[in-house]
Amino acid sequence: MTQPARSPRPPRQRQRKAPPPPRRPRWGRRLAVGAAATVLVTGGVGHAVVAGLERGIERVDPFGALDQRPAAGDGTNFLLAGTDGRDKISPAERAAYRLGGAPCHCTDTLMLVHLSAKRDRASIISLPRDSYAEIPAYRDPKTGALRRTHPQKINAAYAEGGPSLTVRTVEHMTGVHVDHYLEVDFTSFMRTVDAVGGVEVCTARPLKDRYTGLDLSAGRHRLGGGEALQYVRSRHVDGAADLGRIQRQQRFLAALIDKATDTGALLNPVKFGKVASSLLGSVRADRQLSSSELIEFGKAMRNFTPASSEFTSVPIGDVSFPVPGVGSTVRWDEAKADRLFRAVREDRPLAAHRTQRPRAATVRVDPAQIRVQVLNGTGRTGLGARTARALRATGFATTGTPRNAPRAKGATPGADRPVPRTVIAYDPRWDDSARSLATAVPGADLRPVKGQGQVLRLTVGTDHQAVRRVRPETPATPPGEARHGDEVNCG
């Protein structure tokens, strides 16, 4: 922080010898900077910074023509629309990140974000872009003609009637009152990721999409703005299409929150100004979103952690619901979706309450697909059964009743010969499964045994400490099921 300037000399001394003219603006600048820094620090986020940012936000009026709206509830609801905006990208970036073609003037991503009344929880609900929707009747802004209610995909509401029709459609489908509207395009997304120094993502398997150019090996990667855009846009890395993309978007947002809070970007006025100007420099927002509210939200998020956020997507009833003239759509499970949005209206958490537990490590193979036979090699009664229970608790498919390990060759009958090292014996064909089990049993030796088959054999030795919690890389959050942010980002 800039140090305040020293106090000026008493008036009597100044009358005797006035300071040279060039020094006046210099001291004035120092005083102004010192005062501004004090305002920024004591204000948490800073009125001066946010007021300047507010002037750069393009304003829209998504609420002016709306009627018969849902009642407002506790907390604050944002509708976050991710739009194409490739027309603002440089030719070099379009080529590098496979952003060719004409912009679609539609919403590429829709999320309903609920900030709790106590400002201690953010609930992010993804609305699949291909969701079946009944677009409410509206008057065409270009022709003035009245168009009746009609079926369509939810992302078409923006193309037909812009932000206003998008808000109207979402409110009609969810019964949730939208308080604020934010529209982010490709440019602001990439600049924001670069402003925080990149974001780390992890994947237990390679991700490659020839349409977006995404090409990540298994492991951890720090993504810059352009690579991050490829990551959140990719729909062709697996058979999950848009639902798989939603999973990656949720993981990325959790990682972005982690990075922003861990680096102090929300506490440091300079960092906050850099990040916020990158984000808001090409954002469109409703006219009611004032600088005072931005300051309030910034202050509220100072104590946020990934565990303060929770992610889910709308429960799905039919992933391929055909609509004449529209094509295949995603149909929501109306009963489950109604329960979800009722919780939002009532300002209730979406993710189940949990006790504080250590983070789960990410593994490549889903533990539910790994069969494990547990042997007790220590002579300690019940250790095999306890280990098997711990493995089942974190998802592994243990098989058979745990028993004692066979004695070593040459051992005297009845002699107590404990096994010093924990060993995982596995068929080389299931080496990925063996490594996933080894993540849950830190320090275990891997021993390949040709012809052993699919079942892994874990012999617990005297060095065994405890079973570590693990989780699969996919699926992270099934539709309709909520997870905290620290459960969906890198473990």
C-alpha positions in Angstrom: 0.0 0.0 0.0 1.3 3.5 -0.8 2.4 5.3 2.4 0.7 8.5 3.3 2.7 11.6 2.6 4.2 13.6 5.5 2.2 16.5 6.9 2.8 19.8 5.1 4.8 22.5 6.9 3.0 25.0 9.2 1.5 28.0 7.4 4.1 30.4 9.0 6.9 28.5 7.4 5.2 28.3 4.1 4.7 32.1 4.1 8.4 32.6 4.5 9.4 30.3 1.8 6.9 28.8 -0.5 7.6 25.4 -2.0 8.8 25.3 -5.6 5.8 25.1 -8.0 6.8 21.6 -9.5 6.5 20.0 -6.0 2.9 20.9 -5.5 1.3 18.4 -8.0 3.8 15.8 -6.9 2.8 16.1 -3.2 -0.8 16.3 -4.3 -0.6 13.1 -6.2 1.1 11.4 -3.2 -1.7 12.6 -0.9 -4.4 11.5 -3.3 -2.8 8.1 -3.8 -2.4 7.6 0.0 -6.0 8.6 0.6 -7.3 6.4 -2.2 -5.3 3.4 -0.9 -6.8 4.0 2.6 -10.3 4.0 1.1 -9.6 0.8 -0.8 -8.2 -1.0 2.1 -10.8 0.1 4.7 -13.6 -0.5 2.1 -12.4 -4.1 1.5 -13.0 -3.9 -2.2 -13.0 -0.2 -2.8 -15.6 2.3 -3.9 -13.2 4.1 -6.1 -12.2 0.9 -8.0 -15.7 -0.4 -8.3 -17.2 2.9 -9.3 -14.7 3.1 -12.1 -15.5 -0.4 -13.2 -19.2 0.3 -13.2 -18.7 3.0 -15.8 -17.2 0.5 -18.1 -20.1 -2.0 -17.9 -22.5 -2.1 -20.8 -26.0 -1.8 -19.5 -29.1 -3.7 -20.7 -32.7 -3.7 -19.5 -33.9 -7.3 -19.1 -36.7 -6.5 -16.6 -38.5 -3.5 -18.0 -41.1 -5.3 -20.1 -41.6 -8.2 -17.7 -44.9 -8.9 -15.9 -46.4 -11.7 -13.8 -43.0 -12.4 -12.3 -42.4 -14.8 -9.5 -42.2 -13.3 -6.0 -38.8 -12.3 -4.7 -37.4 -14.5 -2.0 -34.5 -14.3 0.5 -31.0 -14.0 -1.0 -30.0 -12.7 -4.4 -30.4 -14.5 -7.7 -28.2 -13.9 -10.7 -28.9 -15.3 -14.2 -25.4 -15.7 -15.7 -25.4 -16.0 -19.5 -22.3 -17.1 -21.4 -22.6 -15.8 -25.0 -20.7 -16.5 -28.1 -18.9 -13.2 -28.7 -16.4 -14.7 -31.2 -16.8 -11.6 -33.3 -14.7 -9.7 -30.6 -11.8 -12.2 -30.7 -8.7 -11.5 -32.7 -8.1 -13.5 -35.9 -5.0 -15.1 -34.2 -7.1 -16.2 -31.2 -9.9 -17.5 -33.4 -7.4 -19.7 -35.3 -5.5 -20.9 -32.1 -8.6 -21.8 -30.2 -10.8 -23.1 -33.1 -13.3 -20.2 -32.9 -14.0 -20.0 -36.6 -17.5 -19.6 -38.1 -20.1 -16.9 -37.6 -21.2 -16.0 -34.1 -24.5 -17.7 -33.2 -26.0 -14.8 -31.1 -27.2 -17.3 -28.6 -26.4 -18.4 -25.1 -23.6 -21.0 -25.0 -24.1 -21.4 -21.2 -26.9 -20.6 -18.7 -26.4 -20.7 -15.0 -28.7 -19.6 -12.2 -26.5 -18.4 -9.3 -28.1 -17.9 -5.8 -26.2 -15.9 -3.2 -27.7 -16.7 0.3 -29.2 -13.9 2.4 -26.3 -14.4 4.9 -23.8 -14.1 2.1 -22.1 -17.3 3.2 -23.1 -19.7 0.4 -23.3 -19.5 -3.4 -25.4 -22.1 -5.2 -24.7 -22.5 -8.9 -27.3 -24.4 -11.0 -26.4 -25.2 -14.6 -29.3 -25.1 -17.1 -28.4 -27.4 -20.1 -28.4 -25.3 -23.3 -30.6 -27.9 -25.1 -33.3 -28.0 -22.4 -36.8 -28.2 -23.7 -38.5 -24.9 -23.0 -41.8 -23.3 -23.8 -40.9 -19.8 -24.8 -43.5 -17.4 -23.3 -45.5 -15.2 -25.7 -43.7 -12.0 -26.5 -43.6 -9.1 -29.0 -40.8 -9.3 -31.5 -38.5 -6.3 -30.7 -37.7 -5.9 -34.4 -41.1 -6.2 -36.1 -43.5 -5.6 -33.2 -45.4 -8.7 -34.1 -46.8 -10.8 -31.3 -45.5 -14.4 -31.2 -47.4 -16.9 -29.2 -46.0 -19.4 -26.7 -44.1 -22.1 -28.6 -41.6 -25.0 -27.9 -37.9 -24.4 -28.4 -34.5 -25.1 -26.8 -33.8 -22.8 -23.9 -30.8 -21.2 -25.5 -33.0 -20.0 -28.4 -34.7 -17.5 -26.1 -31.7 -15.2 -26.4 -31.6 -15.4 -30.2 -35.3 -14.6 -30.4 -35.7 -11.9 -27.8 -32.4 -11.1 -26.1 -31.8 -10.9 -22.4 -35.4 -9.9 -21.6 -36.9 -13.1 -23.2 -34.1 -15.2 -21.7 -35.0 -13.9 -18.2 -38.7 -14.4 -18.8 -38.2 -18.0 -20.0 -36.0 -18.9 -17.0 -38.4 -17.4 -14.5 -41.3 -19.2 -16.2 -39.5 -22.6 -16.1 -38.1 -22.3 -12.5 -40.4 -20.1 -10.6 -37.3 -18.2 -9.3 -37.3 -14.4 -9.3 -34.1 -13.2 -11.1 -32.7 -10.1 -9.4 -29.7 -9.5 -11.6 -28.6 -10.4 -15.1 -24.9 -10.8 -16.2 -23.8 -11.6 -19.7 -20.2 -12.8 -20.2 -18.6 -13.4 -23.6 -15.5 -15.3 -24.7 -13.3 -12.2 -24.4 -14.1 -11.4 -20.7 -13.8 -15.1 -19.8 -10.3 -15.4 -21.2 -9.0 -12.1 -19.8 -10.3 -13.0 -16.3 -8.5 -16.3 -16.3 -5.3 -14.7 -17.4 -5.7 -11.9 -14.7 -5.7 -14.5 -11.9 -2.6 -16.2 -13.3 -4.3 -19.2 -14.9 -6.4 -21.9 -13.2 -5.4 -25.5 -12.4 -7.6 -28.3 -13.5 -7.0 -32.1 -13.2 -8.2 -35.0 -15.3 -7.7 -38.7 -14.6 -7.8 -39.5 -18.3 -6.7 -37.7 -21.5 -9.1 -35.1 -22.9 -9.0 -34.4 -26.6 -11.6 -32.6 -28.7 -10.8 -31.9 -32.4 -13.6 -29.4 -32.6 -12.2 -27.0 -29.9 -8.6 -28.1 -30.1 -8.5 -29.2 -26.5 -5.7 -31.7 -25.9 -4.8 -32.5 -22.3 -3.0 -35.5 -21.0 -4.0 -37.2 -17.8 -2.8 -35.2 -14.7 -2.8 -31.6 -13.6 -2.7 -28.6 -15.9 -2.6 -24.9 -15.4 -4.7 -23.3 -18.1 -4.4 -19.8 -19.5 -7.4 -18.0 -20.8 -7.5 -19.5 -24.3 -7.0 -23.1 -23.1 -9.6 -22.6 -20.3 -12.1 -21.5 -23.0 -11.3 -24.8 -24.9 -11.8 -26.8 -21.7 -15.2 -25.3 -20.8 -16.5 -25.4 -24.4 -15.6 -29.0 -25.3 -18.5 -31.3 -25.9 -16.8 -34.1 -27.8 -14.4 -35.6 -25.3 -16.8 -38.4 -24.3 -20.3 -39.6 -24.9 -21.8 -37.2 -22.3 -21.9 -34.3 -24.8 -23.4 -31.1 -23.1 -23.9 -32.8 -19.7 -20.2 -33.7 -19.6 -19.3 -30.2 -20.6 -21.4 -28.9 -17.6 -19.4 -31.2 -15.3 -16.2 -29.6 -16.6 -17.6 -26.1 -16.3 -18.5 -26.7 -12.7 -15.1 -28.1 -11.9 -13.5 -25.0 -13.5 -15.7 -22.6 -11.6 -14.8 -24.3 -8.3 -11.1 -24.1 -9.3 -11.5 -20.4 -10.2 -13.1 -19.6 -6.8 -10.3 -21.5 -5.2 -7.6 -19.5 -7.1 -9.3 -16.2 -6.5 -9.7 -16.7 -2.7 -6.3 -18.5 -2.2 -4.3 -15.7 -3.9 -6.2 -12.9 -2.1 -7.6 -11.4 -5.3 -10.8 -10.4 -3.4 -8.8 -8.9 -0.5 -6.1 -7.0 -2.4 -7.5 -3.8 -4.1 -4.9 -3.9 -6.8 -5.5 -7.6 -7.6 -9.3 -7.1 -7.3 -9.1 -4.1 -9.7 -7.1 -6.1 -12.3 -9.4 -9.2 -12.1 -12.6 -7.2 -12.0 -11.6 -4.9 -14.9 -10.8 -8.0 -17.0 -14.1 -9.6 -16.2 -16.3 -6.5 -16.4 -14.6 -4.9 -19.3 -16.8 -6.8 -21.8 -19.7 -7.7 -19.5 -23.3 -6.7 -20.0 -25.4 -6.3 -16.9 -28.8 -5.0 -15.8 -29.1 -1.3 -14.9 -30.0 -2.1 -11.3 -26.6 -3.7 -10.5 -25.0 -0.7 -8.8 -21.4 -0.2 -7.5 -22.6 -0.4 -3.9 -24.0 -3.9 -4.6 -20.8 -4.9 -6.3 -18.9 -3.8 -3.2 -21.2 -5.7 -1.0 -20.8 -8.9 -3.0 -17.1 -8.4 -3.1 -16.9 -8.0 0.7 -19.2 -11.0 1.2 -16.9 -13.3 -0.9 -13.7 -12.3 1.0 -14.3 -15.3 3.3 -15.4 -17.6 0.6 -13.7 -21.0 0.0 -14.5 -23.7 -2.5 -16.6 -25.3 0.3 -18.8 -22.2 0.4 -20.0 -22.9 -3.1 -22.2 -25.7 -4.3 -22.8 -26.9 -7.8 -25.6 -28.9 -9.5 -27.5 -29.1 -12.7 -31.2 -29.5 -13.3 -32.4 -33.1 -12.8 -33.0 -34.7 -16.2 -36.0 -36.9 -17.1 -35.2 -37.6 -20.8 -31.8 -36.8 -22.4 -33.2 -37.1 -25.9 -36.8 -35.7 -26.1 -37.8 -35.2 -29.7 -39.7 -32.0 -30.6 -41.1 -31.5 -34.2 -39.3 -28.6 -35.9 -36.8 -28.3 -33.0 -35.0 -31.6 -32.9 -33.7 -33.6 -29.9 -34.0 -31.7 -26.6 -33.2 -32.4 -22.9 -36.4 -32.8 -20.9 -36.2 -31.9 -17.2 -37.6 -34.2 -14.4 -40.4 -31.8 -13.4 -40.9 -33.2 -9.9 -37.2 -33.2 -8.9 -36.6 -29.9 -10.6 -39.5 -28.3 -8.7 -37.9 -29.5 -5.4 -34.6 -28.0 -6.5 -36.0 -24.6 -7.3 -38.2 -24.5 -4.2 -35.0 -24.9 -2.2 -33.6 -21.9 -4.0 -36.7 -19.8 -3.4 -36.5 -20.7 0.3 -32.8 -19.9 0.5 -31.9 -23.5 1.6 -28.6 -25.3 0.9 -28.7 -27.7 -2.1 -25.8 -30.0 -1.0 -26.3 -32.3 1.9 -24.8 -31.2 5.2 -21.5 -32.9 5.9 -19.0 -33.1 8.7 -15.5 -31.8 8.0 -13.5 -34.5 6.3 -10.2 -34.6 4.5 -10.3 -33.9 0.8 -10.7 -36.9 -1.5 -8.0 -37.7 -4.0 -9.0 -38.0 -7.7 -8.4 -41.4 -9.3 -8.6 -42.4 -12.9 -10.8 -45.5 -12.4 -14.1 -45.3 -10.6 -13.6 -47.3 -7.3 -17.0 -48.9 -7.8 -15.5 -50.7 -10.8 -12.5 -52.1 -8.8 -12.9 -55.4 -7.0 -10.5 -55.9 -4.1 -9.8 -58.9 -1.8 -8.3 -57.9 1.5 -5.8 -60.1 3.4 -4.5 -59.3 6.9 -0.8 -59.9 7.0 -0.2 -58.4 10.5 -1.7 -60.8 13.0 -3.7 -57.9 14.4 -7.2 -59.2 14.9 -9.9 -57.4 12.9 -7.5 -55.2 10.9 -8.5 -56.8 7.6 -12.2 -56.3 8.3 -11.6 -52.6 9.3 -9.6 -52.0 6.1 -12.3 -53.6 3.9 -15.0 -51.4 5.5 -12.9 -48.3 4.9 -12.4 -49.3 1.3 -16.1 -49.8 0.9 -16.9 -46.5 2.5 -14.8 -44.7 -0.2 -16.4 -46.7 -3.0 -14.4 -49.8 -3.7 -16.1 -53.1 -4.4 -14.5 -55.4 -1.8 -15.1 -59.1 -2.4 -15.2 -62.0 0.0 -14.6 -62.1 3.7 -11.2 -60.6 4.8 -8.9 -63.3 6.1 -5.3 -63.7 7.2 -2.6 -63.8 4.6 -0.8 -67.1 4.0 2.4 -67.7 5.9 5.7 -67.0 4.1 7.5 -69.9 2.5 9.7 -71.7 5.0 7.9 -70.3 8.0 7.5 -72.6 11.0 3.9 -73.8 11.4 2.2 -71.6 14.0 4.9 -69.0 14.0 3.8 -65.3 13.9 5.4 -63.9 10.8 3.8 -60.4 10.2 4.2 -58.9 6.7 6.2 -55.7 7.0 5.0 -54.0 3.8 1.5 -53.5 2.4 1.3 -55.0 -1.1 -1.2 -54.7 -3.9 -1.0 -57.7 -6.2 -2.6 -57.2 -9.6 -2.9 -58.5 -13.1 -0.9 -56.1 -15.4 -4.1 -55.8 -17.6 -5.7 -53.8 -14.7 -2.8 -51.5 -13.9 -4.9 -48.4 -13.9 -7.2 -50.0 -11.3 -4.1 -50.9 -9.2 -2.8 -47.4 -9.2 -6.2 -46.1 -8.2 -6.3 -48.5 -5.2 -2.7 -47.5 -4.4 -3.9 -43.8 -4.1 -6.4 -45.0 -1.4 -3.7 -47.0 0.4 -0.7 -44.7 0.6 2.7 -46.4 0.7 1.5 -49.8 -0.7 3.9 -51.6 -3.0 2.5 -52.6 -6.5 3.3 -56.2 -7.5 2.2 -57.3 -11.0 1.1 -61.0 -11.2 0.3 -62.3 -14.7 -2.9 -64.2 -14.9 -4.3 -63.1 -11.5 -7.5 -61.8 -13.1 -9.6 -58.7 -12.5 -9.7 -59.0 -8.7 -6.9 -57.0 -6.9 -5.4 -58.6 -3.8 -4.5 -56.2 -1.0 -2.3 -57.6 1.8 -2.2 -55.3 4.7 1.3 -55.0 6.3 2.5 -53.6 9.6 3.3 -50.3 7.8 -0.4 -49.7 7.0 -1.8 -46.4 8.5 -5.2 -45.7 7.1 -7.3 -45.7 3.9 -7.5 -42.4 2.1 -10.7 -41.1 0.7 -10.8 -41.1 -3.1 -13.3 -40.2 -5.8 -13.5 -40.7 -9.5 -12.8 -37.9 -12.0 -16.1 -38.5 -13.7 -19.0 -38.2 -13.1 -18.4 -35.5 -10.5 -21.9 -34.2 -10.1 -24.8 -36.2 -11.5 -27.7 -34.1 -12.8 -29.9 -33.0 -9.9 -27.3 -33.9 -7.2 -25.4 -31.0 -5.6 -21.7 -31.0 -4.6 -19.6 -28.5 -2.7 -16.9 -26.7 -4.7 -14.1 -28.5 -2.9 -15.6 -31.8 -3.9 -15.6 -31.1 -7.7 -12.3 -29.4 -8.2 -8.9 -31.0 -8.0 -8.5 -33.2 -4.9 
